[in-house]
mmCIF file of C-alpha atoms in Angstrom:
data_model
loop_
_atom_site.group_PDB
_atom_site.id
_atom_site.type_symbol
_atom_site.label_atom_id
_atom_site.label_comp_id
_atom_site.label_asym_id
_atom_site.label_seq_id
_atom_site.Cartn_x
_atom_site.Cartn_y
_atom_site.Cartn_z
ATOM 1 C CA MET A 1 61.605 154.237 18.030
ATOM 2 C CA GLN A 2 57.975 153.326 18.780
ATOM 3 C CA ASN A 3 58.312 150.173 16.669
ATOM 4 C CA LEU A 4 61.513 149.296 18.531
ATOM 5 C CA LYS A 5 59.738 149.574 21.903
ATOM 6 C CA LEU A 6 56.917 147.352 20.632
ATOM 7 C CA PHE A 7 59.489 144.849 19.399
ATOM 8 C CA PHE A 8 61.105 144.574 22.836
ATOM 9 C CA ILE A 9 57.717 144.276 24.583
ATOM 10 C CA VAL A 10 56.887 141.300 22.349
ATOM 11 C CA ILE A 11 60.304 139.788 23.070
ATOM 12 C CA ILE A 12 59.859 140.165 26.847
ATOM 13 C CA LEU A 13 56.462 138.444 26.708
ATOM 14 C CA PHE A 14 57.918 135.639 24.603
ATOM 15 C CA LEU A 15 60.849 135.344 27.026
ATOM 16 C CA ILE A 16 58.514 134.963 30.017
ATOM 17 C CA SER A 17 56.621 132.226 28.181
ATOM 18 C CA SER A 18 59.895 130.493 27.231
ATOM 19 C CA ILE A 19 61.186 130.576 30.821
ATOM 20 C CA ILE A 20 57.969 129.027 32.117
ATOM 21 C CA ASN A 21 58.045 126.219 29.533
ATOM 22 C CA ALA A 22 61.803 125.675 29.312
ATOM 23 C CA GLN A 23 63.151 122.288 30.401
ATOM 24 C CA ARG A 24 66.691 123.644 30.673
ATOM 25 C CA VAL A 25 68.334 127.050 30.543
ATOM 26 C CA GLU A 26 71.962 127.581 29.463
ATOM 27 C CA ILE A 27 73.594 130.860 30.557
ATOM 28 C CA THR A 28 76.843 131.596 28.721
ATOM 29 C CA PRO A 29 79.001 134.679 29.345
ATOM 30 C CA TYR A 30 81.726 134.860 26.698
ATOM 31 C CA TYR A 31 84.708 136.809 25.411
ATOM 32 C CA GLY A 32 86.049 136.925 21.872
ATOM 33 C CA TYR A 33 87.599 138.912 19.071
ATOM 34 C CA MET A 34 85.531 140.807 16.515
ATOM 35 C CA PHE A 35 86.410 141.613 12.919
ATOM 36 C CA ALA A 36 84.334 144.772 12.775
ATOM 37 C CA GLY A 37 84.370 145.386 9.032
ATOM 38 C CA LYS A 38 84.086 148.384 6.736
ATOM 39 C CA MET A 39 81.473 149.964 4.514
ATOM 40 C CA THR A 40 82.184 151.615 1.174
ATOM 41 C CA LEU A 41 80.491 155.025 0.885
ATOM 42 C CA TYR A 42 80.504 157.699 -1.803
ATOM 43 C CA GLN A 43 83.623 159.499 -0.519
ATOM 44 C CA GLY A 44 85.607 156.557 0.861
ATOM 45 C CA ASP A 45 85.630 153.662 3.326
ATOM 46 C CA PHE A 46 83.998 153.852 6.759
ATOM 47 C CA ASN A 47 85.995 151.445 8.948
ATOM 48 C CA VAL A 48 85.183 150.054 12.386
ATOM 49 C CA LYS A 49 88.417 148.883 14.023
ATOM 50 C CA ASN A 50 88.789 145.264 15.126
ATOM 51 C CA ASN A 51 88.865 144.663 18.881
ATOM 52 C CA GLY A 52 87.875 142.278 21.654
ATOM 53 C CA ASN A 53 84.143 141.821 22.230
ATOM 54 C CA TYR A 54 82.132 140.295 25.052
ATOM 55 C CA GLY A 55 78.557 139.369 25.859
ATOM 56 C CA ILE A 56 76.124 136.772 27.132
ATOM 57 C CA THR A 57 73.670 134.279 25.648
ATOM 58 C CA LEU A 58 70.588 132.830 27.332
ATOM 59 C CA ASP A 59 69.310 129.624 25.740
ATOM 60 C CA PHE A 60 65.935 128.157 26.712
ATOM 61 C CA GLU A 61 65.355 124.532 25.728
ATOM 62 C CA VAL A 62 62.157 124.224 23.701
ATOM 63 C CA ASP A 63 62.403 120.608 22.480
ATOM 64 C CA ARG A 64 65.127 118.321 23.862
ATOM 65 C CA ARG A 65 64.547 115.511 21.371
ATOM 66 C CA ALA A 66 64.805 117.903 18.412
ATOM 67 C CA GLY A 67 67.631 119.916 20.000
ATOM 68 C CA ILE A 68 65.841 123.253 19.634
ATOM 69 C CA PHE A 69 66.551 126.264 21.879
ATOM 70 C CA PHE A 70 65.227 129.822 21.966
ATOM 71 C CA GLU A 71 68.181 132.215 22.320
ATOM 72 C CA LEU A 72 68.626 135.742 23.676
ATOM 73 C CA LEU A 73 71.908 137.496 22.865
ATOM 74 C CA TYR A 74 73.647 140.634 24.128
ATOM 75 C CA ASP A 75 76.999 141.500 22.532
ATOM 76 C CA ARG A 76 79.253 144.567 22.937
ATOM 77 C CA LEU A 77 82.314 145.939 21.145
ATOM 78 C CA ASP A 78 84.289 149.034 22.239
ATOM 79 C CA THR A 79 86.173 150.413 19.267
ATOM 80 C CA ARG A 80 86.974 153.407 17.044
ATOM 81 C CA ALA A 81 85.535 154.539 13.716
ATOM 82 C CA VAL A 82 87.947 155.806 11.050
ATOM 83 C CA PHE A 83 87.435 157.082 7.508
ATOM 84 C CA LYS A 84 89.715 156.523 4.477
ATOM 85 C CA LYS A 85 89.008 159.193 1.863
ATOM 86 C CA TYR A 86 89.059 158.588 -1.911
ATOM 87 C CA PRO A 87 91.234 159.002 -3.921
ATOM 88 C CA THR A 88 93.990 160.161 -1.529
ATOM 89 C CA ASN A 89 93.601 157.239 0.929
ATOM 90 C CA ILE A 90 94.150 159.678 3.799
ATOM 91 C CA THR A 91 92.782 158.121 7.022
ATOM 92 C CA THR A 92 90.976 160.279 9.597
ATOM 93 C CA ASN A 93 90.031 159.167 13.114
ATOM 94 C CA LEU A 94 86.334 159.978 13.531
ATOM 95 C CA PHE A 95 85.388 159.004 17.098
ATOM 96 C CA ASP A 96 85.557 156.279 19.722
ATOM 97 C CA MET A 97 82.344 154.275 19.824
ATOM 98 C CA SER A 98 80.617 151.241 21.247
ATOM 99 C CA GLU A 99 78.522 148.798 19.263
ATOM 100 C CA GLU A 100 75.822 146.675 20.930
ATOM 101 C CA TYR A 101 73.739 143.810 19.553
ATOM 102 C CA PHE A 102 70.323 143.026 21.084
ATOM 103 C CA GLN A 103 69.144 139.791 19.471
ATOM 104 C CA VAL A 104 66.635 136.942 19.674
ATOM 105 C CA GLY A 105 66.557 133.754 17.657
ATOM 106 C CA GLY A 106 66.846 129.999 17.555
ATOM 107 C CA LEU A 107 69.626 127.486 18.191
ATOM 108 C CA TYR A 108 69.725 123.920 16.831
ATOM 109 C CA ASN A 109 71.821 121.507 18.891
ATOM 110 C CA HIS A 110 73.136 118.234 17.365
ATOM 111 C CA GLN A 111 74.433 115.723 19.916
ATOM 112 C CA LEU A 112 77.663 113.954 18.901
ATOM 113 C CA LYS A 113 78.434 112.290 22.243
ATOM 114 C CA LYS A 114 76.904 112.480 25.702
ATOM 115 C CA ASN A 115 78.973 115.569 26.578
ATOM 116 C CA ILE A 116 79.788 116.987 23.107
ATOM 117 C CA SER A 117 77.498 118.639 20.575
ATOM 118 C CA THR A 118 77.664 120.906 17.558
ATOM 119 C CA PHE A 119 75.175 123.713 17.008
ATOM 120 C CA GLY A 120 73.945 126.292 14.543
ATOM 121 C CA VAL A 121 72.276 129.545 15.569
ATOM 122 C CA PHE A 122 70.378 132.359 13.824
ATOM 123 C CA THR A 123 69.263 135.590 15.504
ATOM 124 C CA LEU A 124 67.783 138.925 14.535
ATOM 125 C CA GLY A 125 67.139 142.193 16.335
ATOM 126 C CA ALA A 126 68.737 145.622 16.717
ATOM 127 C CA THR A 127 72.263 147.016 16.754
ATOM 128 C CA ARG A 128 73.149 150.292 18.471
ATOM 129 C CA PHE A 129 76.122 152.384 17.332
ATOM 130 C CA HIS A 130 77.002 154.794 20.148
ATOM 131 C CA PRO A 131 79.682 157.452 19.388
ATOM 132 C CA LYS A 132 81.457 158.524 22.581
ATOM 133 C CA ASP A 133 81.232 162.142 21.518
ATOM 134 C CA SER A 134 78.294 164.307 22.558
ATOM 135 C CA ARG A 135 78.193 165.940 19.098
ATOM 136 C CA TYR A 136 76.857 162.732 17.544
ATOM 137 C CA GLY A 137 73.702 160.780 18.284
ATOM 138 C CA ASP A 138 73.134 157.027 18.423
ATOM 139 C CA ASP A 139 72.390 155.083 15.259
ATOM 140 C CA TRP A 140 70.023 152.081 15.619
ATOM 141 C CA ARG A 141 69.858 149.462 12.839
ATOM 142 C CA PHE A 142 68.071 146.184 12.183
ATOM 143 C CA SER A 143 70.596 143.329 12.209
ATOM 144 C CA VAL A 144 70.968 139.573 11.868
ATOM 145 C CA THR A 145 73.610 137.056 12.963
ATOM 146 C CA LEU A 146 74.422 133.543 11.785
ATOM 147 C CA GLY A 147 76.824 131.245 13.594
ATOM 148 C CA GLY A 148 77.811 127.799 14.727
ATOM 149 C CA GLY A 149 80.225 125.971 16.937
ATOM 150 C CA LEU A 150 80.874 123.323 19.548
ATOM 151 C CA LYS A 151 79.711 122.689 23.119
ATOM 152 C CA VAL A 152 81.769 120.538 25.495
ATOM 153 C CA PHE A 153 80.387 119.713 28.959
ATOM 154 C CA ILE A 154 82.754 118.711 31.754
ATOM 155 C CA SER A 155 79.848 117.972 34.124
ATOM 156 C CA GLU A 156 76.052 117.953 34.038
ATOM 157 C CA LYS A 157 75.900 121.680 34.809
ATOM 158 C CA ILE A 158 79.162 123.191 33.481
ATOM 159 C CA GLY A 159 80.512 123.331 29.950
ATOM 160 C CA PHE A 160 82.357 125.356 27.329
ATOM 161 C CA ARG A 161 80.934 126.946 24.177
ATOM 162 C CA PHE A 162 83.196 127.720 21.191
ATOM 163 C CA GLN A 163 81.604 129.741 18.416
ATOM 164 C CA GLY A 164 82.145 131.588 15.160
ATOM 165 C CA ARG A 165 79.552 134.065 13.950
ATOM 166 C CA ILE A 166 78.748 136.408 11.045
ATOM 167 C CA LYS A 167 76.966 139.652 12.035
ATOM 168 C CA MET A 168 75.225 142.091 9.695
ATOM 169 C CA PRO A 169 73.731 145.473 10.626
ATOM 170 C CA LEU A 170 71.588 146.439 7.617
ATOM 171 C CA TYR A 171 71.366 149.839 5.917
ATOM 172 C CA PHE A 172 68.631 150.650 3.435
ATOM 173 C CA ALA A 173 69.384 154.277 2.498
ATOM 174 C CA GLY A 174 72.236 156.299 1.055
ATOM 175 C CA GLY A 175 74.842 157.984 3.211
ATOM 176 C CA GLY A 176 78.325 159.377 3.490
ATOM 177 C CA ILE A 177 81.025 161.121 5.515
ATOM 178 C CA TRP A 178 81.637 164.868 5.360
ATOM 179 C CA ILE A 179 84.865 166.280 6.798
ATOM 180 C CA GLY A 180 85.539 170.007 6.841
ATOM 181 C CA SER A 181 86.734 172.903 8.956
ATOM 182 C CA GLY A 182 83.543 172.683 11.021
ATOM 183 C CA GLY A 183 84.228 169.084 12.047
ATOM 184 C CA VAL A 184 82.894 165.733 10.923
ATOM 185 C CA ASN A 185 79.373 164.765 9.916
ATOM 186 C CA TYR A 186 78.418 161.238 9.027
ATOM 187 C CA GLY A 187 75.447 159.324 7.712
ATOM 188 C CA LEU A 188 75.790 155.588 7.235
ATOM 189 C CA GLY A 189 74.092 153.933 4.345
ATOM 190 C CA ALA A 190 74.857 153.024 0.749
ATOM 191 C CA GLY A 191 72.118 150.387 0.652
ATOM 192 C CA THR A 192 74.245 147.567 2.039
ATOM 193 C CA ALA A 193 75.186 145.617 5.147
ATOM 194 C CA LEU A 194 78.185 146.183 7.379
ATOM 195 C CA LEU A 195 79.620 142.670 7.319
ATOM 196 C CA GLN A 196 81.198 141.701 10.651
ATOM 197 C CA ALA A 197 82.371 138.457 12.250
ATOM 198 C CA ASP A 198 83.671 137.204 15.575
ATOM 199 C CA LEU A 199 85.249 134.195 17.247
ATOM 200 C CA ASN A 200 84.513 133.643 20.929
ATOM 201 C CA ALA A 201 84.584 131.184 23.808
ATOM 202 C CA GLY A 202 82.283 131.076 26.806
ATOM 203 C CA LEU A 203 81.524 129.179 30.006
ATOM 204 C CA ILE A 204 78.105 127.476 30.058
ATOM 205 C CA PHE A 205 76.058 127.300 33.282
ATOM 206 C CA ARG A 206 73.148 124.882 32.824
ATOM 207 C CA ILE A 207 70.025 125.243 34.980
ATOM 208 C CA GLY A 208 67.146 122.807 35.067
ATOM 209 C CA LYS A 209 66.505 119.108 34.634
#
């Protein structure tokens, strides 16, 4: 947790510097659909149900000629975790949960026409899994995202952003699900990534020269 606090302090300082030096800022609230994925554990499959997701990106122009932006990302999914047990394939609802991505990274913008561009983006940061059940605590994981898409501007200040993205919370230790008469205990792991993806569309508000 101490390392996480230090990480966000560094990000805030870098953000302040980026805002001061940015030529343009693009603010993009968005809504999409997330394929939340599953993770194979010792006893069965831990599944996060697909659902709509929403969030916001802040992009600070670093180099207009090169098309480079510094990006901040917040993304949220409200969903449910379920467990399919081996070998019976019996599915058990575990808990409702939210999943939040807190990310920083870089975006490369390639201009096709005056008002149309393609882009690629890579971010890294933290993901928070928050069970909506007081019996379970939050689970924080390091995560990365990789995406790309299209920007279409209808004026100098307003545009649309269409994007597809792969998202990976990373797990470096073993884990499993335990279901018994006393309830459910879980520990995510298995030395793998929870592979997720989303498709979304957002409205761009451009600030600056």
